[in-house]
């Protein structure tokens, strides 16, 4: 097991990562509280209720995945905690992917105006969502628009939970793992690429996940409330979100396509070969990402979606994260005209 | 107009109190924001839509009073803000009594994970609720169980709004005004009693409201997250809540009865005459508080309700705020047996 502390100015917490660490590590926390309440993703509960989760009594079961993040489901979670007699001095333990984590974390944030909670991520992507203290549910008007900053008291990332994760979820989560490797260093990205050249096996990713958590933590600690460098975590996401929205594909798949487009535009803008596009194209395709969709992008519709993104306010340009020759991310404004050109060139290059 | 600053270690804000100050004072704030969104209590909007509120376009209207604090109404407020295109950099202005203030403040707390907001209290009681940064809605399992600590960026308390407040609301709000006077000093309480001996006129209460705000602010600043001295603000509330629950009377009416009981018990416990009970009884009765209900209290049922209160955890005793000979509040545990005796003696004394 690896353990490390966040590096905020105060209220730090420990992230525990390893195999089979759930029960013992959780005890360290629960023993300090009079009452403990569990919020568990339905699919996770189903998969582990006779094994890792068998001692848990009367948990609040959330609808699987994103369905936990509607306002109605969310209110249901909060009312269930109150019905069970939660107190301000209780502990909430949230077990599930990013969706259960977001909804359960937000429930902990507002029940009795804030109760301590522990995140137990069970997906690959949740190595990302469990760090940073952001919690949220979805609005009728967009994703993650209702929420709170509420840091967990600890994160217990037991990689054994990943064993039951469907293939497509692994691939989707791997998009963020790869993004974090890019943000970490050229070497980290290259190593990860080599390690997974023949497929992504969640069980083998311990080191990369730990590195990813550290990278996310670095950006988040520098900038908890997202005014500056935290936006680099949006690497690949500006176009990624537009692709996700247009083609209704999974988030991480769209992010991977967005990362490829980011590489392409970074090369174009710098007029140099920061990224070896060919080998990345082959690598992403082989892993199973739908690279062919990039050939069908409609620049007008992409721009429309990007404008809709809450981070893009101006009309004449799009805020975008690129990477420079030193493999450092930077923020830039790309004018609407340029963006149309880049998307056109990207399509031709394929 | 009187203005004063809160005295937190950081993130302080100004409380403005006066007559006819709304428009001009609000301008000081709104001019710093690109967009401003209004949340207004339906009754307040109805009463002032052709006067003080006539320039406000497309406000979010909340259901009147407590009806704004259901989960459904609350989600409706948040969705309405998002529908209107609120941004993190926007300002929310909440205009109404404590209920609209609680629901609107909580909406500002969680929309886009937190947007600045201004409180514009329009009831007597809201001199209390607008201070302290507590926001909340109601659960099926109890009042104010879902919420956040979210300080306003300013409070604009224009007493002209009080002109349309129904008599019973004035009386209810006055319960908290009187409580704050007791917590302030013996002299403040006596002065207020003299000033209102022939009835409560909201328009004349400017000085007492300002003193009340200062008193609340003092306790709240000392103890924002309610672990210590803030609990003195519960003066009169332990039994008050039980009475409110049992007789379904308005909060402030029940608090006033609770304050009378507190005076009685404080005298009994100290075996001295801290409070002149006769003159208080006459005073409260003359103002219109249902003092006769105190003669019908069922000790068993009162205890049951008090146990239900989230602040009372132990089984054998009840946490209670009394006042000592120096007119200072203090916290004490009153055993169940003693409490039954005190209630009995109180009934006999009437
Ligand atoms: N808070 C943040 O900082 C942050 C960051 C990134 C993403 N997110 C959020 O995370 C969510 C996506 O998270 P996700 O990708 O983990 O998806 P998810 O939580 O929706 O889970 C995906 C699916 O896998 C199932 N599942 C989860 N763990 C399982 C397991 N161990 N075995 C079998 N099935 C399992 C779930 O029931 C669901 O059907 C989105 O809502 C996104 O907005 C939040
Ligand atoms: N956050 C806190 O610290 C705190 C403290 C005390 C009370 N509260 C909350 O405050 C609420 C009670 O507040 P309240 O007593 O102000 O009642 P309220 O907000 O429910 O208003 C009472 C009634 O008066 C109407 N009204 C309000 N202003 C008016 C005006 N100027 N003219 C005509 N009608 C008007 C309302 O529509 C409502 O029908 C409760 O929900 C309580 O939990 C919060």
PDB file of N, CA and C in Angstrom, chain B residues 9-46:
ATOM      1  N   UNK B   9     -12.311  36.692  11.176  1.00  0.00           N
ATOM      2  CA  UNK B   9     -10.889  36.856  10.856  1.00  0.00           C
ATOM      3  C   UNK B   9     -10.684  37.285   9.390  1.00  0.00           C
ATOM      4  N   UNK B  10     -11.568  36.863   8.507  1.00  0.00           N
ATOM      5  CA  UNK B  10     -11.441  37.275   7.103  1.00  0.00           C
ATOM      6  C   UNK B  10     -12.820  37.293   6.453  1.00  0.00           C
ATOM      7  N   UNK B  11     -12.855  37.661   5.175  1.00  0.00           N
ATOM      8  CA  UNK B  11     -14.121  37.653   4.418  1.00  0.00           C
ATOM      9  C   UNK B  11     -15.261  38.376   5.131  1.00  0.00           C
ATOM     10  N   UNK B  12     -14.967  39.542   5.632  1.00  0.00           N
ATOM     11  CA  UNK B  12     -16.015  40.288   6.319  1.00  0.00           C
ATOM     12  C   UNK B  12     -16.951  40.969   5.332  1.00  0.00           C
ATOM     13  N   UNK B  13     -18.103  41.329   5.828  1.00  0.00           N
ATOM     14  CA  UNK B  13     -19.052  42.038   4.976  1.00  0.00           C
ATOM     15  C   UNK B  13     -19.779  43.090   5.802  1.00  0.00           C
ATOM     16  N   UNK B  14     -20.467  43.967   5.079  1.00  0.00           N
ATOM     17  CA  UNK B  14     -21.127  45.090   5.729  1.00  0.00           C
ATOM     18  C   UNK B  14     -22.613  44.808   5.881  1.00  0.00           C
ATOM     19  N   UNK B  15     -23.154  45.214   7.019  1.00  0.00           N
ATOM     20  CA  UNK B  15     -24.592  45.172   7.249  1.00  0.00           C
ATOM     21  C   UNK B  15     -25.076  46.612   7.239  1.00  0.00           C
ATOM     22  N   UNK B  16     -26.008  46.905   6.335  1.00  0.00           N
ATOM     23  CA  UNK B  16     -26.565  48.258   6.229  1.00  0.00           C
ATOM     24  C   UNK B  16     -27.977  48.224   6.801  1.00  0.00           C
ATOM     25  N   UNK B  17     -28.299  49.135   7.690  1.00  0.00           N
ATOM     26  CA  UNK B  17     -29.644  49.171   8.268  1.00  0.00           C
ATOM     27  C   UNK B  17     -30.188  50.585   8.186  1.00  0.00           C
ATOM     28  N   UNK B  18     -31.424  50.718   7.730  1.00  0.00           N
ATOM     29  CA  UNK B  18     -32.024  52.049   7.702  1.00  0.00           C
ATOM     30  C   UNK B  18     -33.336  52.043   6.952  1.00  0.00           C
ATOM     31  N   UNK B  19     -33.892  53.206   6.781  1.00  0.00           N
ATOM     32  CA  UNK B  19     -35.159  53.337   6.058  1.00  0.00           C
ATOM     33  C   UNK B  19     -34.884  53.845   4.640  1.00  0.00           C
ATOM     34  N   UNK B  20     -35.491  53.206   3.656  1.00  0.00           N
ATOM     35  CA  UNK B  20     -35.394  53.678   2.279  1.00  0.00           C
ATOM     36  C   UNK B  20     -34.002  53.571   1.673  1.00  0.00           C
ATOM     37  N   UNK B  21     -33.218  52.628   2.162  1.00  0.00           N
ATOM     38  CA  UNK B  21     -31.822  52.528   1.715  1.00  0.00           C
ATOM     39  C   UNK B  21     -31.623  51.513   0.607  1.00  0.00           C
ATOM     40  N   UNK B  22     -32.665  50.745   0.288  1.00  0.00           N
ATOM     41  CA  UNK B  22     -32.508  49.576  -0.572  1.00  0.00           C
ATOM     42  C   UNK B  22     -31.810  49.876  -1.910  1.00  0.00           C
ATOM     43  N   UNK B  23     -32.413  50.779  -2.664  1.00  0.00           N
ATOM     44  CA  UNK B  23     -31.975  50.969  -4.044  1.00  0.00           C
ATOM     45  C   UNK B  23     -30.532  51.465  -4.126  1.00  0.00           C
ATOM     46  N   UNK B  24     -30.284  52.520  -3.379  1.00  0.00           N
ATOM     47  CA  UNK B  24     -28.967  53.143  -3.459  1.00  0.00           C
ATOM     48  C   UNK B  24     -27.873  52.199  -2.959  1.00  0.00           C
ATOM     49  N   UNK B  25     -28.172  51.530  -1.860  1.00  0.00           N
ATOM     50  CA  UNK B  25     -27.158  50.641  -1.285  1.00  0.00           C
ATOM     51  C   UNK B  25     -26.903  49.450  -2.204  1.00  0.00           C
ATOM     52  N   UNK B  26     -27.979  48.928  -2.759  1.00  0.00           N
ATOM     53  CA  UNK B  26     -27.815  47.776  -3.645  1.00  0.00           C
ATOM     54  C   UNK B  26     -26.915  48.119  -4.835  1.00  0.00           C
ATOM     55  N   UNK B  27     -27.076  49.334  -5.339  1.00  0.00           N
ATOM     56  CA  UNK B  27     -26.251  49.781  -6.464  1.00  0.00           C
ATOM     57  C   UNK B  27     -24.753  49.661  -6.188  1.00  0.00           C
ATOM     58  N   UNK B  28     -24.383  49.922  -4.945  1.00  0.00           N
ATOM     59  CA  UNK B  28     -22.963  49.824  -4.582  1.00  0.00           C
ATOM     60  C   UNK B  28     -22.434  48.429  -4.895  1.00  0.00           C
ATOM     61  N   UNK B  29     -23.293  47.432  -4.709  1.00  0.00           N
ATOM     62  CA  UNK B  29     -22.875  46.048  -4.938  1.00  0.00           C
ATOM     63  C   UNK B  29     -23.046  45.630  -6.392  1.00  0.00           C
ATOM     64  N   UNK B  30     -24.240  45.871  -6.928  1.00  0.00           N
ATOM     65  CA  UNK B  30     -24.527  45.358  -8.268  1.00  0.00           C
ATOM     66  C   UNK B  30     -23.579  45.953  -9.303  1.00  0.00           C
ATOM     67  N   UNK B  31     -23.121  47.182  -9.067  1.00  0.00           N
ATOM     68  CA  UNK B  31     -22.256  47.820 -10.060  1.00  0.00           C
ATOM     69  C   UNK B  31     -20.934  47.082 -10.209  1.00  0.00           C
ATOM     70  N   UNK B  32     -20.619  46.206  -9.245  1.00  0.00           N
ATOM     71  CA  UNK B  32     -19.348  45.472  -9.345  1.00  0.00           C
ATOM     72  C   UNK B  32     -19.494  44.147 -10.090  1.00  0.00           C
ATOM     73  N   UNK B  33     -20.704  43.806 -10.490  1.00  0.00           N
ATOM     74  CA  UNK B  33     -20.937  42.507 -11.136  1.00  0.00           C
ATOM     75  C   UNK B  33     -21.499  42.687 -12.533  1.00  0.00           C
ATOM     76  N   UNK B  34     -21.160  41.744 -13.384  1.00  0.00           N
ATOM     77  CA  UNK B  34     -21.687  41.787 -14.743  1.00  0.00           C
ATOM     78  C   UNK B  34     -23.182  41.462 -14.775  1.00  0.00           C
ATOM     79  N   UNK B  35     -23.545  40.407 -14.053  1.00  0.00           N
ATOM     80  CA  UNK B  35     -24.959  40.014 -14.028  1.00  0.00           C
ATOM     81  C   UNK B  35     -25.441  39.921 -12.601  1.00  0.00           C
ATOM     82  N   UNK B  36     -26.705  40.252 -12.416  1.00  0.00           N
ATOM     83  CA  UNK B  36     -27.329  40.146 -11.104  1.00  0.00           C
ATOM     84  C   UNK B  36     -28.629  39.369 -11.258  1.00  0.00           C
ATOM     85  N   UNK B  37     -28.849  38.417 -10.352  1.00  0.00           N
ATOM     86  CA  UNK B  37     -30.067  37.615 -10.384  1.00  0.00           C
ATOM     87  C   UNK B  37     -30.803  37.784  -9.060  1.00  0.00           C
ATOM     88  N   UNK B  38     -32.118  37.944  -9.153  1.00  0.00           N
ATOM     89  CA  UNK B  38     -32.912  38.211  -7.958  1.00  0.00           C
ATOM     90  C   UNK B  38     -33.761  37.006  -7.576  1.00  0.00           C
ATOM     91  N   UNK B  39     -33.805  36.724  -6.293  1.00  0.00           N
ATOM     92  CA  UNK B  39     -34.718  35.720  -5.741  1.00  0.00           C
ATOM     93  C   UNK B  39     -35.608  36.465  -4.755  1.00  0.00           C
ATOM     94  N   UNK B  40     -36.915  36.448  -4.987  1.00  0.00           N
ATOM     95  CA  UNK B  40     -37.811  37.267  -4.173  1.00  0.00           C
ATOM     96  C   UNK B  40     -38.985  36.428  -3.660  1.00  0.00           C
ATOM     97  N   UNK B  41     -39.276  36.556  -2.380  1.00  0.00           N
ATOM     98  CA  UNK B  41     -40.453  35.931  -1.772  1.00  0.00           C
ATOM     99  C   UNK B  41     -41.715  36.442  -2.480  1.00  0.00           C
ATOM    100  N   UNK B  42     -42.604  35.541  -2.785  1.00  0.00           N
ATOM    101  CA  UNK B  42     -43.806  35.894  -3.563  1.00  0.00           C
ATOM    102  C   UNK B  42     -44.621  37.020  -2.927  1.00  0.00           C
ATOM    103  N   UNK B  43     -44.823  36.948  -1.603  1.00  0.00           N
ATOM    104  CA  UNK B  43     -45.611  37.993  -0.946  1.00  0.00           C
ATOM    105  C   UNK B  43     -44.898  39.340  -0.974  1.00  0.00           C
ATOM    106  N   UNK B  44     -43.597  39.306  -0.828  1.00  0.00           N
ATOM    107  CA  UNK B  44     -42.830  40.560  -0.854  1.00  0.00           C
ATOM    108  C   UNK B  44     -42.878  41.149  -2.262  1.00  0.00           C
ATOM    109  N   UNK B  45     -42.734  40.280  -3.245  1.00  0.00           N
ATOM    110  CA  UNK B  45     -42.800  40.757  -4.620  1.00  0.00           C
ATOM    111  C   UNK B  45     -44.156  41.386  -4.903  1.00  0.00           C
ATOM    112  N   UNK B  46     -45.185  40.709  -4.436  1.00  0.00           N
ATOM    113  CA  UNK B  46     -46.531  41.214  -4.650  1.00  0.00           C
ATOM    114  C   UNK B  46     -46.706  42.592  -4.000  1.00  0.00           C
TER     115      UNK B  46
END
